[in-house]
Amino acid sequence: MQACQYCGKPYVWFEKELFSGVQKRLLKVQVPACKCIEEREKQQEHQIKMHNIAEKQARLFENSLMTDLFKDKTFENLLKAENLLKYNNAPTIHKCQEYARQFKPKESYGIQMIGNPGTAKTTLLAAICNELIRKNYSCLFTTLSNLIDKFAIYSYEHAGNITPLLNWLTTFDYVVLDDIGRETYSDKRKELVFRIVDTLLNNKVVTAFSANPECITKLKSIPELNAVIDRLKDMCRISLEFKGESFRGR
Ligand SMILES: [Zn+2]
């Protein structure tokens, strides 16, 4: 008698009537008396599913351009007691967590985080991105400076045609421009910022940015960028201000 290779339980005989009437025949086969094989198949199916999810998450994380440094900037980690003490900003963390929970591509308002350096603006934006990636949304996390560089190089290599790269921008559900206003501006770079913001706005890509108050003042003092910054601020209607001193080095 055959037995289950996993639990050792002997198989049982199973009889089935193949044809009825005159040609009636009985089929007699050995079948498992346990659910081991079924359960293994279910388990394997589950493993494949989890593997695919993990792969998709890894791809979304890679596409986001976030560095590994930001991988553990999750709400779960920020809300741990020792970090709460460090950031001293539980209400804002909860606000951002609620934002990520209710996030809808093309519909949600953007966020602007204004405050001095080292007041957790970047950390919170990273936490929102991590949460959205966990929910399978595609995010881009970059500084405006890096983004302009990327566009400038692309423009140089493609005879000024940046349309494909602008289209790439529109594939994201959420775009974070971290620490704006630190860039240096040539006429070419002013034009690139205009087209980047214009594309995000026209395609309803939910956008967030962070900046120091002085950087906003600086950007607004550049005549060609004044209107661009107003449009960006209009997109990012949820405004969070960080008045606290820097926690870095504390
Ligand atoms: Zn078994």
mmCIF file of C-alpha atoms and ligand atoms in Angstrom:
data_model
loop_
_atom_site.group_PDB
_atom_site.id
_atom_site.type_symbol
_atom_site.label_atom_id
_atom_site.label_comp_id
_atom_site.label_asym_id
_atom_site.label_seq_id
_atom_site.Cartn_x
_atom_site.Cartn_y
_atom_site.Cartn_z
ATOM 1 C CA MET A 1 0.000 0.000 0.000
ATOM 2 C CA GLN A 2 1.255 3.436 -0.966
ATOM 3 C CA ALA A 3 1.657 6.018 1.797
ATOM 4 C CA CYS A 4 1.885 9.798 2.014
ATOM 5 C CA GLN A 5 5.496 10.896 1.615
ATOM 6 C CA TYR A 6 4.932 13.763 4.069
ATOM 7 C CA CYS A 7 2.978 12.336 7.015
ATOM 8 C CA GLY A 8 3.273 8.615 6.307
ATOM 9 C CA LYS A 9 -0.451 7.970 6.443
ATOM 10 C CA PRO A 10 -1.372 5.004 4.207
ATOM 11 C CA TYR A 11 -3.434 5.681 1.096
ATOM 12 C CA VAL A 12 -6.952 4.342 0.918
ATOM 13 C CA TRP A 13 -8.723 2.527 -1.872
ATOM 14 C CA PHE A 14 -11.123 4.560 -3.869
ATOM 15 C CA GLU A 15 -13.672 2.983 -6.153
ATOM 16 C CA LYS A 16 -15.437 4.701 -8.962
ATOM 17 C CA GLU A 17 -18.005 3.370 -11.358
ATOM 18 C CA LEU A 18 -16.704 4.057 -14.864
ATOM 19 C CA PHE A 19 -19.569 2.947 -17.093
ATOM 20 C CA SER A 20 -23.060 2.125 -16.052
ATOM 21 C CA GLY A 21 -25.296 -0.613 -17.386
ATOM 22 C CA VAL A 22 -23.916 -3.710 -19.156
ATOM 23 C CA GLN A 23 -20.411 -2.295 -19.551
ATOM 24 C CA LYS A 24 -20.261 -1.417 -15.905
ATOM 25 C CA ARG A 25 -16.703 -1.329 -14.642
ATOM 26 C CA LEU A 26 -15.158 -0.369 -11.378
ATOM 27 C CA LEU A 27 -12.045 1.767 -11.279
ATOM 28 C CA LYS A 28 -10.027 1.062 -8.168
ATOM 29 C CA VAL A 29 -7.229 3.442 -7.288
ATOM 30 C CA GLN A 30 -5.176 4.356 -4.251
ATOM 31 C CA VAL A 31 -5.679 7.923 -3.028
ATOM 32 C CA PRO A 32 -4.173 9.850 -0.122
ATOM 33 C CA ALA A 33 -6.170 9.858 3.097
ATOM 34 C CA CYS A 34 -4.671 13.175 4.159
ATOM 35 C CA LYS A 35 -4.539 16.743 2.854
ATOM 36 C CA CYS A 36 -0.729 17.023 2.737
ATOM 37 C CA ILE A 37 -0.386 17.409 -1.036
ATOM 38 C CA GLU A 38 -3.259 19.878 -1.266
ATOM 39 C CA GLU A 39 -1.822 21.923 1.571
ATOM 40 C CA ARG A 40 1.648 21.922 0.032
ATOM 41 C CA GLU A 41 0.242 23.184 -3.256
ATOM 42 C CA LYS A 42 -1.659 25.911 -1.443
ATOM 43 C CA GLN A 43 1.504 26.851 0.431
ATOM 44 C CA GLN A 44 3.556 27.000 -2.771
ATOM 45 C CA GLU A 45 0.914 29.136 -4.446
ATOM 46 C CA HIS A 46 1.029 31.497 -1.467
ATOM 47 C CA GLN A 47 4.833 31.618 -1.598
ATOM 48 C CA ILE A 48 4.802 32.488 -5.304
ATOM 49 C CA LYS A 49 2.238 35.208 -4.614
ATOM 50 C CA MET A 50 4.322 36.671 -1.776
ATOM 51 C CA HIS A 51 7.437 36.481 -3.932
ATOM 52 C CA ASN A 52 5.710 38.421 -6.717
ATOM 53 C CA ILE A 53 4.526 41.060 -4.260
ATOM 54 C CA ALA A 54 8.064 41.380 -2.840
ATOM 55 C CA GLU A 55 9.463 41.718 -6.360
ATOM 56 C CA LYS A 56 6.944 44.394 -7.263
ATOM 57 C CA GLN A 57 7.739 46.280 -4.041
ATOM 58 C CA ALA A 58 11.473 46.099 -4.778
ATOM 59 C CA ARG A 59 10.864 47.415 -8.289
ATOM 60 C CA LEU A 60 8.681 50.268 -7.000
ATOM 61 C CA PHE A 61 11.329 51.130 -4.438
ATOM 62 C CA GLU A 62 14.062 51.099 -7.072
ATOM 63 C CA ASN A 63 12.002 53.243 -9.451
ATOM 64 C CA SER A 64 11.328 55.740 -6.670
ATOM 65 C CA LEU A 65 15.050 56.655 -6.659
ATOM 66 C CA MET A 66 14.910 56.530 -2.859
ATOM 67 C CA THR A 67 18.201 55.420 -1.363
ATOM 68 C CA ASP A 68 18.462 52.580 1.144
ATOM 69 C CA LEU A 69 18.963 55.224 3.806
ATOM 70 C CA PHE A 70 15.246 55.964 3.556
ATOM 71 C CA LYS A 71 14.036 52.384 3.488
ATOM 72 C CA ASP A 72 13.483 52.228 7.242
ATOM 73 C CA LYS A 73 11.850 55.659 7.464
ATOM 74 C CA THR A 74 8.440 54.078 7.949
ATOM 75 C CA PHE A 75 5.613 55.292 10.170
ATOM 76 C CA GLU A 76 5.996 52.155 12.291
ATOM 77 C CA ASN A 77 9.610 53.105 12.985
ATOM 78 C CA LEU A 78 8.924 56.815 13.477
ATOM 79 C CA LEU A 79 6.218 56.024 16.003
ATOM 80 C CA LYS A 80 8.502 53.858 18.122
ATOM 81 C CA ALA A 81 9.041 55.433 21.532
ATOM 82 C CA GLU A 82 12.717 56.300 21.080
ATOM 83 C CA ASN A 83 12.056 58.027 17.741
ATOM 84 C CA LEU A 84 8.995 59.869 19.004
ATOM 85 C CA LEU A 85 11.223 61.415 21.594
ATOM 86 C CA LYS A 86 13.748 62.344 18.921
ATOM 87 C CA TYR A 87 11.274 63.901 16.482
ATOM 88 C CA ASN A 88 8.964 65.228 19.182
ATOM 89 C CA ASN A 89 6.234 65.614 16.620
ATOM 90 C CA ALA A 90 3.662 62.852 17.027
ATOM 91 C CA PRO A 91 0.650 64.889 15.749
ATOM 92 C CA THR A 92 2.429 65.646 12.457
ATOM 93 C CA ILE A 93 3.510 62.015 12.076
ATOM 94 C CA HIS A 94 -0.118 60.930 12.582
ATOM 95 C CA LYS A 95 -1.309 63.559 10.102
ATOM 96 C CA CYS A 96 1.100 62.240 7.449
ATOM 97 C CA GLN A 97 0.116 58.654 8.208
ATOM 98 C CA GLU A 98 -3.558 59.535 7.768
ATOM 99 C CA TYR A 99 -2.696 61.307 4.513
ATOM 100 C CA ALA A 100 -1.003 58.159 3.169
ATOM 101 C CA ARG A 101 -3.967 56.062 4.322
ATOM 102 C CA GLN A 102 -6.453 58.196 2.391
ATOM 103 C CA PHE A 103 -4.206 58.824 -0.624
ATOM 104 C CA LYS A 104 -5.853 58.790 -4.040
ATOM 105 C CA PRO A 105 -3.760 59.284 -7.202
ATOM 106 C CA LYS A 106 -4.820 62.313 -9.287
ATOM 107 C CA GLU A 107 -7.192 63.377 -6.502
ATOM 108 C CA SER A 108 -5.317 63.991 -3.278
ATOM 109 C CA TYR A 109 -3.878 67.415 -2.555
ATOM 110 C CA GLY A 110 -0.118 67.740 -2.509
ATOM 111 C CA ILE A 111 1.837 68.605 0.617
ATOM 112 C CA GLN A 112 4.278 71.400 1.345
ATOM 113 C CA MET A 113 6.549 71.081 4.337
ATOM 114 C CA ILE A 114 8.194 74.323 5.304
ATOM 115 C CA GLY A 115 10.767 74.553 8.052
ATOM 116 C CA ASN A 116 14.353 74.822 9.108
ATOM 117 C CA PRO A 117 16.910 72.171 8.117
ATOM 118 C CA GLY A 118 16.833 69.008 10.171
ATOM 119 C CA THR A 119 13.209 69.216 11.295
ATOM 120 C CA ALA A 120 12.181 65.822 9.917
ATOM 121 C CA LYS A 121 10.562 67.145 6.729
ATOM 122 C CA THR A 122 12.507 64.733 4.513
ATOM 123 C CA THR A 123 11.970 61.863 6.942
ATOM 124 C CA LEU A 124 8.197 62.377 6.912
ATOM 125 C CA LEU A 125 8.046 62.633 3.120
ATOM 126 C CA ALA A 126 10.064 59.411 2.913
ATOM 127 C CA ALA A 127 7.654 57.742 5.350
ATOM 128 C CA ILE A 128 4.696 58.756 3.162
ATOM 129 C CA CYS A 129 6.484 57.351 0.082
ATOM 130 C CA ASN A 130 7.316 54.092 1.856
ATOM 131 C CA GLU A 131 3.692 53.689 2.904
ATOM 132 C CA LEU A 132 2.406 54.458 -0.613
ATOM 133 C CA ILE A 133 4.898 52.002 -2.150
ATOM 134 C CA ARG A 134 3.654 49.393 0.331
ATOM 135 C CA LYS A 135 0.199 50.066 -1.126
ATOM 136 C CA ASN A 136 1.647 49.520 -4.641
ATOM 137 C CA TYR A 137 1.618 53.151 -5.723
ATOM 138 C CA SER A 138 4.562 54.368 -7.784
ATOM 139 C CA CYS A 139 6.488 57.187 -6.157
ATOM 140 C CA LEU A 140 9.370 59.414 -7.147
ATOM 141 C CA PHE A 141 11.508 60.807 -4.357
ATOM 142 C CA THR A 142 14.125 63.306 -5.475
ATOM 143 C CA THR A 143 15.528 66.766 -4.919
ATOM 144 C CA LEU A 144 14.549 69.386 -7.469
ATOM 145 C CA SER A 145 18.258 69.884 -8.046
ATOM 146 C CA ASN A 146 18.792 66.228 -9.049
ATOM 147 C CA LEU A 147 15.677 66.257 -11.190
ATOM 148 C CA ILE A 148 16.821 69.350 -13.106
ATOM 149 C CA ASP A 149 20.260 67.731 -13.618
ATOM 150 C CA LYS A 150 18.568 64.626 -14.989
ATOM 151 C CA PHE A 151 16.513 66.721 -17.410
ATOM 152 C CA ALA A 152 19.489 68.864 -18.445
ATOM 153 C CA ILE A 153 21.579 65.784 -19.305
ATOM 154 C CA TYR A 154 18.662 64.167 -21.122
ATOM 155 C CA SER A 155 17.999 67.355 -23.064
ATOM 156 C CA TYR A 156 21.668 67.541 -24.059
ATOM 157 C CA GLU A 157 21.676 63.913 -25.208
ATOM 158 C CA HIS A 158 18.380 64.153 -27.114
ATOM 159 C CA ALA A 159 18.761 67.424 -29.024
ATOM 160 C CA GLY A 160 16.525 69.292 -26.614
ATOM 161 C CA ASN A 161 13.599 66.870 -26.781
ATOM 162 C CA ILE A 162 12.625 66.230 -23.158
ATOM 163 C CA THR A 163 9.092 65.038 -23.906
ATOM 164 C CA PRO A 164 9.867 61.359 -23.137
ATOM 165 C CA LEU A 165 11.291 62.319 -19.751
ATOM 166 C CA LEU A 166 8.258 64.525 -19.034
ATOM 167 C CA ASN A 167 6.076 61.525 -19.907
ATOM 168 C CA TRP A 168 8.113 59.436 -17.464
ATOM 169 C CA LEU A 169 7.228 61.977 -14.751
ATOM 170 C CA THR A 170 3.537 61.525 -15.426
ATOM 171 C CA THR A 171 3.759 57.775 -14.747
ATOM 172 C CA PHE A 172 4.142 58.417 -11.015
ATOM 173 C CA ASP A 173 1.277 58.506 -8.550
ATOM 174 C CA TYR A 174 3.261 60.634 -6.129
ATOM 175 C CA VAL A 175 6.261 62.896 -6.690
ATOM 176 C CA VAL A 176 8.365 64.362 -3.884
ATOM 177 C CA LEU A 177 10.662 67.310 -4.586
ATOM 178 C CA ASP A 178 12.781 67.428 -1.472
ATOM 179 C CA ASP A 179 14.537 70.572 -0.308
ATOM 180 C CA ILE A 180 13.691 72.936 -3.162
ATOM 181 C CA GLY A 181 15.437 76.279 -3.599
ATOM 182 C CA ARG A 182 18.997 75.044 -3.173
ATOM 183 C CA GLU A 183 19.476 74.777 -6.930
ATOM 184 C CA THR A 184 21.505 77.176 -8.970
ATOM 185 C CA TYR A 185 19.628 78.680 -11.889
ATOM 186 C CA SER A 186 20.638 79.379 -15.441
ATOM 187 C CA ASP A 187 18.022 80.386 -18.023
ATOM 188 C CA LYS A 188 17.983 76.809 -19.284
ATOM 189 C CA ARG A 189 17.397 75.454 -15.780
ATOM 190 C CA LYS A 190 14.600 77.973 -15.127
ATOM 191 C CA GLU A 191 12.885 76.728 -18.252
ATOM 192 C CA LEU A 192 13.287 73.103 -17.121
ATOM 193 C CA VAL A 193 11.693 73.850 -13.732
ATOM 194 C CA PHE A 194 8.810 75.553 -15.477
ATOM 195 C CA ARG A 195 8.205 72.532 -17.719
ATOM 196 C CA ILE A 196 8.571 70.042 -14.861
ATOM 197 C CA VAL A 197 6.043 71.850 -12.641
ATOM 198 C CA ASP A 198 3.753 72.516 -15.606
ATOM 199 C CA THR A 199 3.729 68.811 -16.519
ATOM 200 C CA LEU A 200 3.056 67.692 -12.938
ATOM 201 C CA LEU A 201 0.201 70.177 -12.643
ATOM 202 C CA ASN A 202 -1.424 69.486 -16.011
ATOM 203 C CA ASN A 203 -1.327 65.734 -15.443
ATOM 204 C CA LYS A 204 -2.620 65.976 -11.876
ATOM 205 C CA VAL A 205 0.393 64.139 -10.507
ATOM 206 C CA VAL A 206 0.102 64.474 -6.731
ATOM 207 C CA THR A 207 3.221 66.341 -5.671
ATOM 208 C CA ALA A 208 4.914 67.261 -2.409
ATOM 209 C CA PHE A 209 7.845 69.489 -1.648
ATOM 210 C CA SER A 210 9.907 70.555 1.302
ATOM 211 C CA ALA A 211 11.847 73.782 1.706
ATOM 212 C CA ASN A 212 13.416 76.159 4.158
ATOM 213 C CA PRO A 213 11.536 79.467 4.421
ATOM 214 C CA GLU A 214 14.574 81.371 3.063
ATOM 215 C CA CYS A 215 14.708 79.100 0.012
ATOM 216 C CA ILE A 216 11.094 79.897 -0.844
ATOM 217 C CA THR A 217 11.884 83.617 -0.524
ATOM 218 C CA LYS A 218 14.900 83.139 -2.764
ATOM 219 C CA LEU A 219 12.893 81.272 -5.422
ATOM 220 C CA LYS A 220 10.127 83.881 -5.352
ATOM 221 C CA SER A 221 12.667 86.625 -5.920
ATOM 222 C CA ILE A 222 13.615 85.087 -9.281
ATOM 223 C CA PRO A 223 11.121 86.791 -11.636
ATOM 224 C CA GLU A 224 10.768 83.842 -14.034
ATOM 225 C CA LEU A 225 10.138 81.431 -11.160
ATOM 226 C CA ASN A 226 7.725 83.500 -9.092
ATOM 227 C CA ALA A 227 4.642 82.201 -10.891
ATOM 228 C CA VAL A 228 5.997 78.640 -10.997
ATOM 229 C CA ILE A 229 6.387 78.611 -7.215
ATOM 230 C CA ASP A 230 2.862 79.975 -6.777
ATOM 231 C CA ARG A 231 1.508 77.179 -8.950
ATOM 232 C CA LEU A 232 3.518 74.609 -7.035
ATOM 233 C CA LYS A 233 2.227 75.954 -3.723
ATOM 234 C CA ASP A 234 -1.286 75.895 -5.111
ATOM 235 C CA MET A 235 -0.856 72.189 -5.983
ATOM 236 C CA CYS A 236 0.462 71.466 -2.504
ATOM 237 C CA ARG A 237 -2.466 72.759 -0.474
ATOM 238 C CA ILE A 238 -1.726 70.784 2.653
ATOM 239 C CA SER A 239 0.798 72.952 4.410
ATOM 240 C CA LEU A 240 2.812 71.660 7.356
ATOM 241 C CA GLU A 241 5.084 74.049 9.169
ATOM 242 C CA PHE A 242 8.045 72.926 11.210
ATOM 243 C CA LYS A 243 8.964 75.553 13.725
ATOM 244 C CA GLY A 244 11.110 73.365 15.944
ATOM 245 C CA GLU A 245 14.849 73.499 16.152
ATOM 246 C CA SER A 246 16.928 70.871 14.413
ATOM 247 C CA PHE A 247 16.982 67.458 16.098
ATOM 248 C CA ARG A 248 20.191 66.519 14.299
ATOM 249 C CA GLY A 249 23.047 66.060 16.649
ATOM 250 C CA ARG A 250 20.803 66.076 19.671
HETATM 251 ZN ZN ZN B 1 0.030 13.213 4.453
#
